[in-house]
Amino acid sequence: MIPTQAEPADVTRAASGSSRRVFWGAMLENAAYTAVSGLLLGSRRRQIALLASLPLLWIAFANVGPIAQMVWISFLDSYPPRAGYVPQMTLANWARFFQEQIFLVPYFRTLGYAAVFTVATLIITYPVAYFLAKHVKRSNQLLFLLLLLIPFWVGEIVRTFAIMILLGNNGAINIALRSLGLIDRPIPFMYTTFSLGVGIIYLTALYMLLPLYSALEKIPNSYREAAADLGAGPWTRFWRVILPLSREGIASGCTLVFLISTGYYAAPVLLGGPGTTVFAETIAGFFHVAGDQWPTGAAFSTIMLISALVITGLFLKLMSRGGTGLMK
Amino acid sequence: MTRNSRVVLSVVYWAFIVYLFVPLVLMVTMGFKDSRFVGFPIREWTFDWYVALFQSTEILDAFAYTMIIALSTTALSLVIGTWVACFLGPRRFPGKFLVFALACLPAVIPGIISAISLRIYIQLLQIDAGISAIIFGHTVHNVPFVALVVMARLATLPKSQIEAAHDLGADDIITFARITLPYLKPALIGAGVFCMLLSFDDFTRSFFLGSYQPTLPVLIFAKLRAGMSPEINAVSTVVLVVTAVLGIWAERSMRMTKRPSS
Amino acid sequence: MGATLLAAPAILRGRAARASGVVNVWTYANFLPQEFKDEFQNDTGIQIQERLVDDQGKQFNLLAAEQPRPTVDILTVAGHRFLQFIDAGLLTPLDTGRLGNWANINPVFSESDWATIRGEKWGAPILSGAEVLAYNTEVVTPEEVTSWEAMFDPTYEGQTAYIIQDMMSVVMLYKGYDGNMIEYMGQPDRAAEVVREARDFLIANKSMVRKFYESGAEIQQMFINQDVTLAHAWNGPISKLIMDGLPIAMTIPKEGTYGFVYTFNIPANAPNADNAYTFLDAVLARPEIGAAMTRTSGFISTMKGAGDHLSELEQKASSFTEEELAGLQFFRSEANDMKYGLIDPAVEEIKAA
């Protein structure tokens, strides 16, 4: 048996089942296997090469390739290719963003919305994650998490239409308020920043909740109790103990939500109003109208991507300055 | 913490659950409406949408097709994502942050941009649009999520266990199979559920990378053009029930082998 | 479920686009009635592989990405988008001599000015749509909606919706200009001035509008949820609401409006062009097929006599008075480069304003 220190349950389970043990034991004595593993793992260098091979190939092939191609298209004067025309290189698509001021409004609006929705999602989901991690019995936590996951199995579009039926002038909330006699005329919830927020936070909550939950879950209860013993009130304990210790979860949740909400397209189109156009809609517009607009769309996409990455980079730097090691 | 704060927290929690579930209740209700459109008022009720659903092979085919894609994508993403995590997780090397950032890139690129760039890319690679292209596209998108979840779990793996296995004569492959992999199991299950979910709900990539056989979201989107019909709600309700049952079953079976997880 | 899983290998293998017994069709949901498909497949032995599209732009992008080896034999292009497809070399001219049933199409559509480009026919008209003024009959009377001006009546502030691109053409018409902008070809300054006036008018009236929308499903839901009372819309989605018995009506105001025609087209390098012709001829064979297409799509059939096969409610939902039709003119594509070169930025400006 393997001697165990920290994780007895795990290792015994891994080692359980004598047939498996026999199988792996036999593997070690099998000449063909040892030859192959010797070849692969013969030296430190080979081990690292084996470990690095697939990840590096995959990242180059699947992640860098398509993006590089998009950046390349952003410098062409015409794409998709037309018969009998060789596209020329140009900077015009990039220049357009800086020359035509009308694009700046949706651009800054998107960044602003993403920031506001990120903070709102954080404020709404933090107590939820805290409740889950600290007040729900450990054995039930997974069940409660699954409960939160269920809505995400319904497609985004179908869910969005359900939100419309909820918030419309003739929607569930207005009907309920009217039948209770609280209002005479329907409240126009739909096609406002409010309806957009309701829809977006629905989508982003999960990405915030999971990192927060796993950060909070790791904080030992003894810390909190120790603080209480030292006479700290609930607020002090929260500000001085819990919040700093969950900083890593906050950082990764906010990063995910911010990046993802800069790219939302369907929800703003369906739930937003005349004053809420976001940059993704502008970009999609270039791909929907056909012809020579793809390169502009590609350039604008790259601009959005770079902006979002730079902002999150700065944010993470700021968060890590306090001492947590997310950037290590 | 005090009793008051506990009450406040549970109120917030249940309010949040209501926020998540009220739209779902509305959606399920509308699946029984006898009209071609969803919305109030509901004058007549019917089961016809469900009957039609199980009579039409179109939707069942799309469901099966989407499931096959989701399962293949999940399997591939778990392998590649775990590999990436094992490579990036434990060691430091120059340029690690750059590699890490590049590895995460697909998770944060807006769907429409990634879909179109992948569509042009597979053209370049001479892969035909269709199931393999969709699986490729979804895998590209999912790998970063797997890698992130697995890396988090990997960081808590006690080194002593690996050393012990080595002391007993196991080589790296066997150590990985017998120590690391079992330890990662909760993370892999979590990441797997996530992959299934992302692949199952994806419209944009499936549309651009797909061919004549539609995935469920693509079919729903095309039907939407003719109006948001209760039929679509009925389809979603069935998917919801099937996946909820699967989810509870998975939770049950995990409970059997449960240990504190992060 | 079991049967579906057993059939999985067939799904995995996929179906080849280039095959003797197949015709590949890209079209909208509910354009091809199921009865027609069954009958066609039985009669000819040719299998219809249908791919549902939901947007002209996406269809263009997809086809452009697939050329020169497209996987499609029949496309569904809106008539005024022809030029874009033709210029990109994506379509092949139609040999109407191979279509014995061509004469069954109402000449209003088949011989119209937009239908012939560079001396060739590029598609067979199947369904026709118009930009209409739709309204909730419980709130608005027919007398209030005789002019597009109703859309800008302060009574309905915050209760209207429109598709900006389309509304630009309508506003030009409302202001007495040529919304097709053919009149201004060769006069770029004049064209820019007209677009600027229409744009400024919509910006000045931005408080009137509840929502700039894009898809038919959205405007349907807005009427059902009573988020709007008056809207500019295509007749297809509105006609489906009327057929469902909702208190909605539509009209063509006195200033007139623009219409468009969906056509079936054969792309350049179509893998099974012969089957495509067989398919087209079958679609045009009988007015009942046209009527069935109207019933499922809500758009008006281009076939002679199709109306005779519709119920009263269906006719009401898909027809206009002579007076209304007098104001209908079709979108033309001759000036599209100039027109959309001016309108697309204007749309962004209206949204951003």
XYZ file of N, CA, C and O in Angstrom, chain B residues 33-41 43 57-65 67-69 72 112 116 119-120 123 126-129 131-132 135 203-204 206-214 218-219 221-229, chain C residues 1 4-5 7-9 11-12 15 17 24-26 28-31 49-55 58-59 61-62 64-69 71-73 215-217 220-221 224-226 234 237 240-241 243-246 262 295-296 299:
456
model
N -49.774 26.202 -24.089
C -50.734 27.178 -24.585
C -51.223 26.781 -25.981
O -50.416 26.418 -26.839
N -52.513 26.867 -26.169
C -53.076 26.511 -27.467
C -53.147 27.746 -28.349
O -54.196 28.383 -28.478
N -52.022 28.085 -28.936
C -51.936 29.248 -29.808
C -50.631 29.093 -30.562
O -49.802 28.272 -30.196
N -50.468 29.876 -31.593
C -49.185 29.778 -32.291
C -48.113 30.657 -31.667
O -46.973 30.666 -32.095
N -48.494 31.446 -30.657
C -47.538 32.369 -30.046
C -47.552 32.248 -28.533
O -48.581 31.932 -27.943
N -46.418 32.513 -27.921
C -46.365 32.528 -26.463
C -46.750 33.915 -25.967
O -46.640 34.889 -26.705
N -47.223 34.006 -24.718
C -47.585 35.293 -24.148
C -48.968 35.238 -23.518
O -49.689 34.256 -23.672
N -49.297 36.322 -22.811
C -50.607 36.396 -22.156
C -51.602 37.100 -23.070
O -51.199 37.921 -23.879
N -52.895 36.879 -22.946
C -53.532 35.897 -22.057
C -53.513 34.487 -22.652
O -53.376 34.336 -23.867
N -55.820 31.499 -23.377
C -57.255 31.201 -23.418
C -57.520 29.712 -23.366
O -58.436 29.249 -22.720
N -39.620 13.446 -36.281
C -38.242 12.974 -36.151
C -37.269 14.145 -36.205
O -36.150 14.045 -35.739
N -37.725 15.263 -36.770
C -36.853 16.428 -36.946
C -36.215 16.833 -35.612
O -34.995 16.993 -35.501
N -37.065 16.956 -34.581
C -36.566 17.446 -33.306
C -35.768 16.370 -32.577
O -34.720 16.646 -32.003
N -36.254 15.129 -32.632
C -35.507 14.051 -31.982
C -34.135 13.889 -32.635
O -33.131 13.684 -31.950
N -34.104 13.973 -33.965
C -32.815 13.897 -34.673
C -31.883 15.001 -34.205
O -30.709 14.765 -33.925
N -32.442 16.208 -34.144
C -31.609 17.350 -33.745
C -31.104 17.165 -32.319
O -29.943 17.466 -32.012
N -31.967 16.618 -31.456
C -31.569 16.396 -30.070
C -30.433 15.379 -30.008
O -29.410 15.599 -29.348
N -30.603 14.257 -30.741
C -29.567 13.219 -30.737
C -28.256 13.779 -31.293
O -27.172 13.552 -30.746
N -28.365 14.520 -32.380
C -27.184 15.103 -33.021
C -26.457 16.036 -32.056
O -25.232 15.980 -31.900
N -26.626 15.973 -28.809
C -26.076 15.154 -27.733
C -24.739 14.526 -28.154
O -23.773 14.527 -27.398
N -24.719 13.968 -29.369
C -23.484 13.340 -29.856
C -22.356 14.367 -29.893
O -21.238 14.119 -29.449
N -22.692 15.557 -30.399
C -21.684 16.614 -30.462
C -21.231 16.992 -29.054
O -20.035 17.114 -28.783
N -19.000 14.160 -27.535
C -17.667 14.103 -28.149
C -16.841 15.300 -27.728
O -15.656 15.182 -27.402
N -19.669 35.479 -32.138
C -19.800 35.677 -33.577
C -18.434 35.798 -34.239
O -18.200 35.288 -35.326
N -17.022 33.048 -37.022
C -16.654 33.382 -38.391
C -15.177 33.086 -38.638
O -14.797 32.546 -39.682
N -14.860 29.497 -39.145
C -15.434 29.057 -40.418
C -14.429 29.260 -41.560
O -14.263 28.409 -42.418
N -13.767 30.402 -41.537
C -12.768 30.666 -42.575
C -11.569 29.746 -42.380
O -10.987 29.239 -43.331
N -12.051 26.255 -43.655
C -11.966 26.304 -45.119
C -10.506 26.164 -45.545
O -10.159 25.409 -46.434
N -9.272 22.802 -45.153
C -10.015 21.851 -45.972
C -10.816 20.847 -45.147
O -10.986 19.698 -45.533
N -11.294 21.285 -43.983
C -12.252 20.461 -43.239
C -13.637 20.870 -43.708
O -13.937 22.056 -43.783
N -14.490 19.891 -44.048
C -15.839 20.239 -44.483
C -16.668 20.686 -43.296
O -16.493 20.188 -42.184
N -17.585 21.628 -43.577
C -18.530 22.011 -42.525
C -19.356 20.792 -42.167
O -19.659 19.971 -43.012
N -20.333 17.869 -38.732
C -20.181 17.467 -37.345
C -18.747 17.619 -36.844
O -18.511 18.093 -35.737
N -17.762 17.258 -37.678
C -16.391 17.349 -37.177
C -15.985 18.805 -36.965
O -15.295 19.132 -36.002
N -17.638 19.969 -33.703
C -16.942 19.426 -32.535
C -15.631 20.171 -32.319
O -15.284 20.547 -31.204
N -25.269 28.340 -30.213
C -25.917 28.541 -31.508
C -24.929 29.015 -32.567
O -24.821 28.432 -33.638
N -24.196 30.061 -32.263
C -23.418 30.745 -33.294
C -22.403 29.829 -33.964
O -22.352 29.744 -35.189
N -22.302 26.552 -33.939
C -22.968 25.439 -34.615
C -23.543 25.888 -35.947
O -23.534 25.145 -36.919
N -24.047 27.127 -35.984
C -24.634 27.588 -37.240
C -23.568 27.752 -38.312
O -23.701 27.268 -39.426
N -22.501 28.418 -37.959
C -21.495 28.707 -38.985
C -20.692 27.475 -39.366
O -20.248 27.349 -40.499
N -20.474 26.561 -38.445
C -19.628 25.406 -38.730
C -20.439 24.197 -39.180
O -19.880 23.204 -39.613
N -21.755 24.280 -39.072
C -22.595 23.127 -39.375
C -22.957 23.033 -40.849
O -22.690 23.932 -41.629
N -23.585 21.907 -41.179
C -24.047 21.724 -42.551
C -25.546 21.459 -42.519
O -26.251 22.091 -41.747
N -26.030 20.473 -43.265
C -27.473 20.333 -43.409
C -28.192 19.861 -42.165
O -29.333 20.226 -41.924
N -27.535 19.009 -41.358
C -28.201 18.556 -40.135
C -28.113 19.654 -39.075
O -27.017 20.051 -38.699
N -29.248 20.182 -38.598
C -29.170 21.252 -37.606
C -29.009 20.713 -36.187
O -29.534 19.658 -35.864
N -29.793 25.511 -33.373
C -29.901 26.027 -34.740
C -31.326 25.835 -35.253
O -31.918 26.732 -35.867
N -31.890 24.668 -34.962
C -33.263 24.387 -35.380
C -34.232 25.361 -34.705
O -35.130 25.919 -35.345
N -33.599 28.316 -33.561
C -33.409 29.668 -34.095
C -34.111 29.818 -35.443
O -34.735 30.832 -35.715
N -34.017 28.781 -36.272
C -34.669 28.850 -37.577
C -36.186 28.883 -37.406
O -36.884 29.619 -38.095
N -36.690 28.092 -36.469
C -38.137 28.080 -36.226
C -38.604 29.422 -35.668
O -39.718 29.859 -35.939
N -37.740 30.056 -34.912
C -38.079 31.332 -34.296
C -38.439 32.365 -35.356
O -39.228 33.263 -35.118
N -37.868 32.228 -36.512
C -38.147 33.193 -37.565
C -39.611 33.205 -37.926
O -40.165 34.212 -38.328
N -40.238 32.042 -37.789
C -41.658 31.975 -38.092
C -42.489 32.346 -36.864
O -43.699 32.192 -36.872
N -41.858 32.796 -35.799
C -42.581 33.197 -34.597
C -42.194 32.347 -33.413
O -41.818 31.191 -33.573
N -42.270 32.966 -32.216
C -41.934 32.241 -31.001
C -43.144 31.401 -30.625
O -44.080 31.872 -29.992
N -43.112 30.131 -31.025
C -44.278 29.276 -30.848
C -44.127 28.448 -29.579
O -43.012 28.144 -29.162
N -36.457 7.298 -28.576
C -35.070 7.638 -28.247
C -34.123 6.562 -28.761
O -33.120 6.832 -29.393
N -33.612 6.660 -32.357
C -32.793 7.811 -32.751
C -31.318 7.512 -32.523
O -30.462 7.846 -33.345
N -31.039 6.862 -31.397
C -29.639 6.561 -31.116
C -29.085 5.555 -32.111
O -27.941 5.648 -32.526
N -29.976 5.351 -35.086
C -29.785 6.050 -36.358
C -28.555 6.949 -36.318
O -28.177 7.523 -37.308
N -27.955 7.061 -35.150
C -26.841 7.994 -34.999
C -25.718 7.821 -36.023
O -25.225 8.805 -36.556
N -25.304 6.583 -36.310
C -24.228 6.457 -37.292
C -24.550 7.151 -38.617
O -23.679 7.767 -39.227
N -26.355 9.798 -38.993
C -26.166 11.233 -38.784
C -24.683 11.567 -38.848
O -24.264 12.531 -39.470
N -23.894 10.687 -38.206
C -22.455 10.934 -38.149
C -21.835 10.955 -39.534
O -20.972 11.762 -39.824
N -24.686 13.601 -44.884
C -25.193 13.292 -46.211
C -24.416 14.116 -47.216
O -24.237 15.318 -47.032
N -23.487 16.359 -50.260
C -24.255 17.360 -50.975
C -24.331 17.012 -52.462
O -25.310 17.280 -53.127
N -30.323 20.211 -52.777
C -30.006 20.891 -51.518
C -30.631 22.277 -51.513
O -30.345 23.088 -52.382
N -31.470 22.536 -50.525
C -32.217 23.792 -50.496
C -31.883 24.577 -49.227
O -31.952 24.028 -48.130
N -31.515 25.835 -49.398
C -31.386 26.732 -48.233
C -32.614 27.624 -48.244
O -32.834 28.382 -49.182
N -36.038 29.513 -45.613
C -36.529 29.882 -44.285
C -37.449 28.789 -43.748
O -38.052 28.051 -44.524
N -37.567 28.742 -42.417
C -38.488 27.797 -41.791
C -39.887 28.105 -42.307
O -40.251 29.257 -42.498
N -40.674 27.066 -42.579
C -42.073 27.219 -42.987
C -42.253 27.824 -44.386
O -43.323 28.292 -44.706
N -41.232 27.827 -45.198
C -41.437 28.233 -46.591
C -41.892 27.039 -47.430
O -42.745 27.170 -48.283
N -32.823 17.984 -49.353
C -32.047 18.275 -48.141
C -32.233 19.746 -47.838
O -31.788 20.599 -48.598
N -32.885 20.035 -46.711
C -33.260 21.406 -46.435
C -32.365 21.955 -45.334
O -32.155 21.314 -44.309
N -31.825 23.123 -45.569
C -31.088 23.792 -44.502
C -31.792 25.100 -44.204
O -31.983 25.923 -45.086
N -32.199 25.286 -42.949
C -32.962 26.477 -42.612
C -32.015 27.639 -42.355
O -31.073 27.526 -41.586
N -32.272 28.740 -43.034
C -31.491 29.950 -42.791
C -32.418 30.955 -42.126
O -33.636 30.812 -42.172
N -31.865 31.959 -41.481
C -32.751 32.913 -40.832
C -32.412 34.344 -41.190
O -32.967 35.257 -40.624
N -31.526 34.533 -42.148
C -31.080 35.892 -42.409
C -30.347 35.928 -43.748
O -29.543 35.050 -44.032
N -26.462 36.251 -43.401
C -25.791 35.015 -43.013
C -25.697 34.064 -44.190
O -24.692 33.399 -44.397
N -26.784 34.024 -44.979
C -26.795 33.149 -46.146
C -25.703 33.569 -47.117
O -24.979 32.731 -47.663
N -22.929 35.239 -46.387
C -21.622 34.936 -45.806
C -21.272 33.468 -45.942
O -20.146 33.098 -46.255
N -22.272 32.632 -45.696
C -22.059 31.195 -45.759
C -21.699 30.775 -47.179
O -20.732 30.043 -47.397
N -20.572 32.677 -49.592
C -19.280 33.261 -49.965
C -18.136 32.434 -49.400
O -17.116 32.219 -50.049
N -18.327 31.933 -48.174
C -17.274 31.133 -47.561
C -17.150 29.773 -48.246
O -16.079 29.178 -48.251
N -18.253 29.296 -48.827
C -18.232 27.943 -49.424
C -17.720 27.927 -50.866
O -17.212 26.906 -51.315
N -17.908 29.016 -51.597
C -17.477 29.025 -52.992
C -15.984 28.739 -53.046
O -15.263 29.128 -52.154
N -15.476 28.084 -54.089
C -16.185 27.691 -55.306
C -16.800 26.290 -55.252
O -17.143 25.764 -56.302
N -16.926 25.686 -54.077
C -17.548 24.364 -54.028
C -18.760 24.424 -53.122
O -18.725 23.910 -52.010
N -22.383 23.786 -51.328
C -23.117 22.554 -51.044
C -24.610 22.774 -51.245
O -25.416 22.091 -50.658
N -24.963 23.755 -52.076
C -26.375 24.109 -52.192
C -26.782 24.220 -53.658
O -25.990 24.618 -54.511
N -28.047 23.819 -53.937
C -28.585 23.888 -55.303
C -29.646 24.968 -55.450
O -29.862 25.497 -56.533
N -35.928 41.146 -35.975
C -36.558 39.940 -36.513
C -38.071 39.980 -36.364
O -38.618 40.678 -35.505
N -38.738 39.203 -37.208
C -40.201 39.125 -37.176
C -40.718 38.646 -35.835
O -41.734 39.135 -35.335
N -40.002 37.677 -35.225
C -40.449 37.141 -33.940
C -40.488 38.241 -32.883
O -41.346 38.239 -32.011
N -43.627 40.437 -33.359
C -44.809 39.670 -32.949
C -44.945 39.699 -31.430
O -46.011 39.971 -30.882
N -43.819 39.444 -30.741
C -43.864 39.400 -29.288
C -44.190 40.778 -28.707
O -44.896 40.886 -27.712
N -47.894 41.164 -28.917
C -48.582 40.296 -27.950
C -48.411 40.850 -26.536
O -49.365 40.903 -25.764
N -47.209 41.272 -26.206
C -46.951 41.799 -24.866
C -47.434 43.242 -24.702
O -47.233 43.838 -23.661
N -48.010 43.791 -25.755
C -48.534 45.164 -25.756
C -47.460 46.197 -25.441
O -47.732 47.238 -24.853
N -42.820 43.845 -41.673
C -43.117 43.111 -42.894
C -44.474 42.453 -42.716
O -44.858 42.115 -41.593
N -44.871 38.303 -40.777
C -45.065 38.083 -39.336
C -46.396 38.630 -38.825
O -47.039 38.008 -37.984
N -49.331 36.394 -39.681
C -49.446 35.220 -38.796
C -50.182 35.588 -37.504
O -50.947 34.780 -36.974
N -49.953 36.801 -36.997
C -50.668 37.238 -35.788
C -52.167 37.330 -36.066
O -53.001 36.928 -35.251
N -53.856 35.716 -38.378
C -54.403 34.364 -38.549
C -54.633 33.682 -37.200
O -55.475 32.815 -37.071
N -53.854 34.090 -36.185
C -54.013 33.493 -34.860
C -55.137 34.173 -34.072
O -55.369 33.829 -32.913
N -55.801 35.157 -34.694
C -56.957 35.770 -34.051
C -56.633 36.920 -33.120
O -57.495 37.353 -32.353
N -55.425 37.454 -33.167
C -55.078 38.579 -32.294
C -55.624 39.891 -32.874
O -55.803 40.014 -34.089
N -39.360 37.169 -52.456
C -38.412 36.079 -52.224
C -38.365 35.214 -53.477
O -39.397 34.873 -54.038
N -49.963 30.062 -46.317
C -50.520 29.653 -45.035
C -49.407 29.473 -43.995
O -49.539 29.896 -42.859
N -48.293 28.848 -44.408
C -47.255 28.571 -43.421
C -46.343 29.776 -43.185
O -45.856 29.960 -42.085
N -46.507 35.171 -45.960
C -46.252 36.056 -47.100
C -47.215 35.726 -48.254
O -47.874 34.691 -48.255
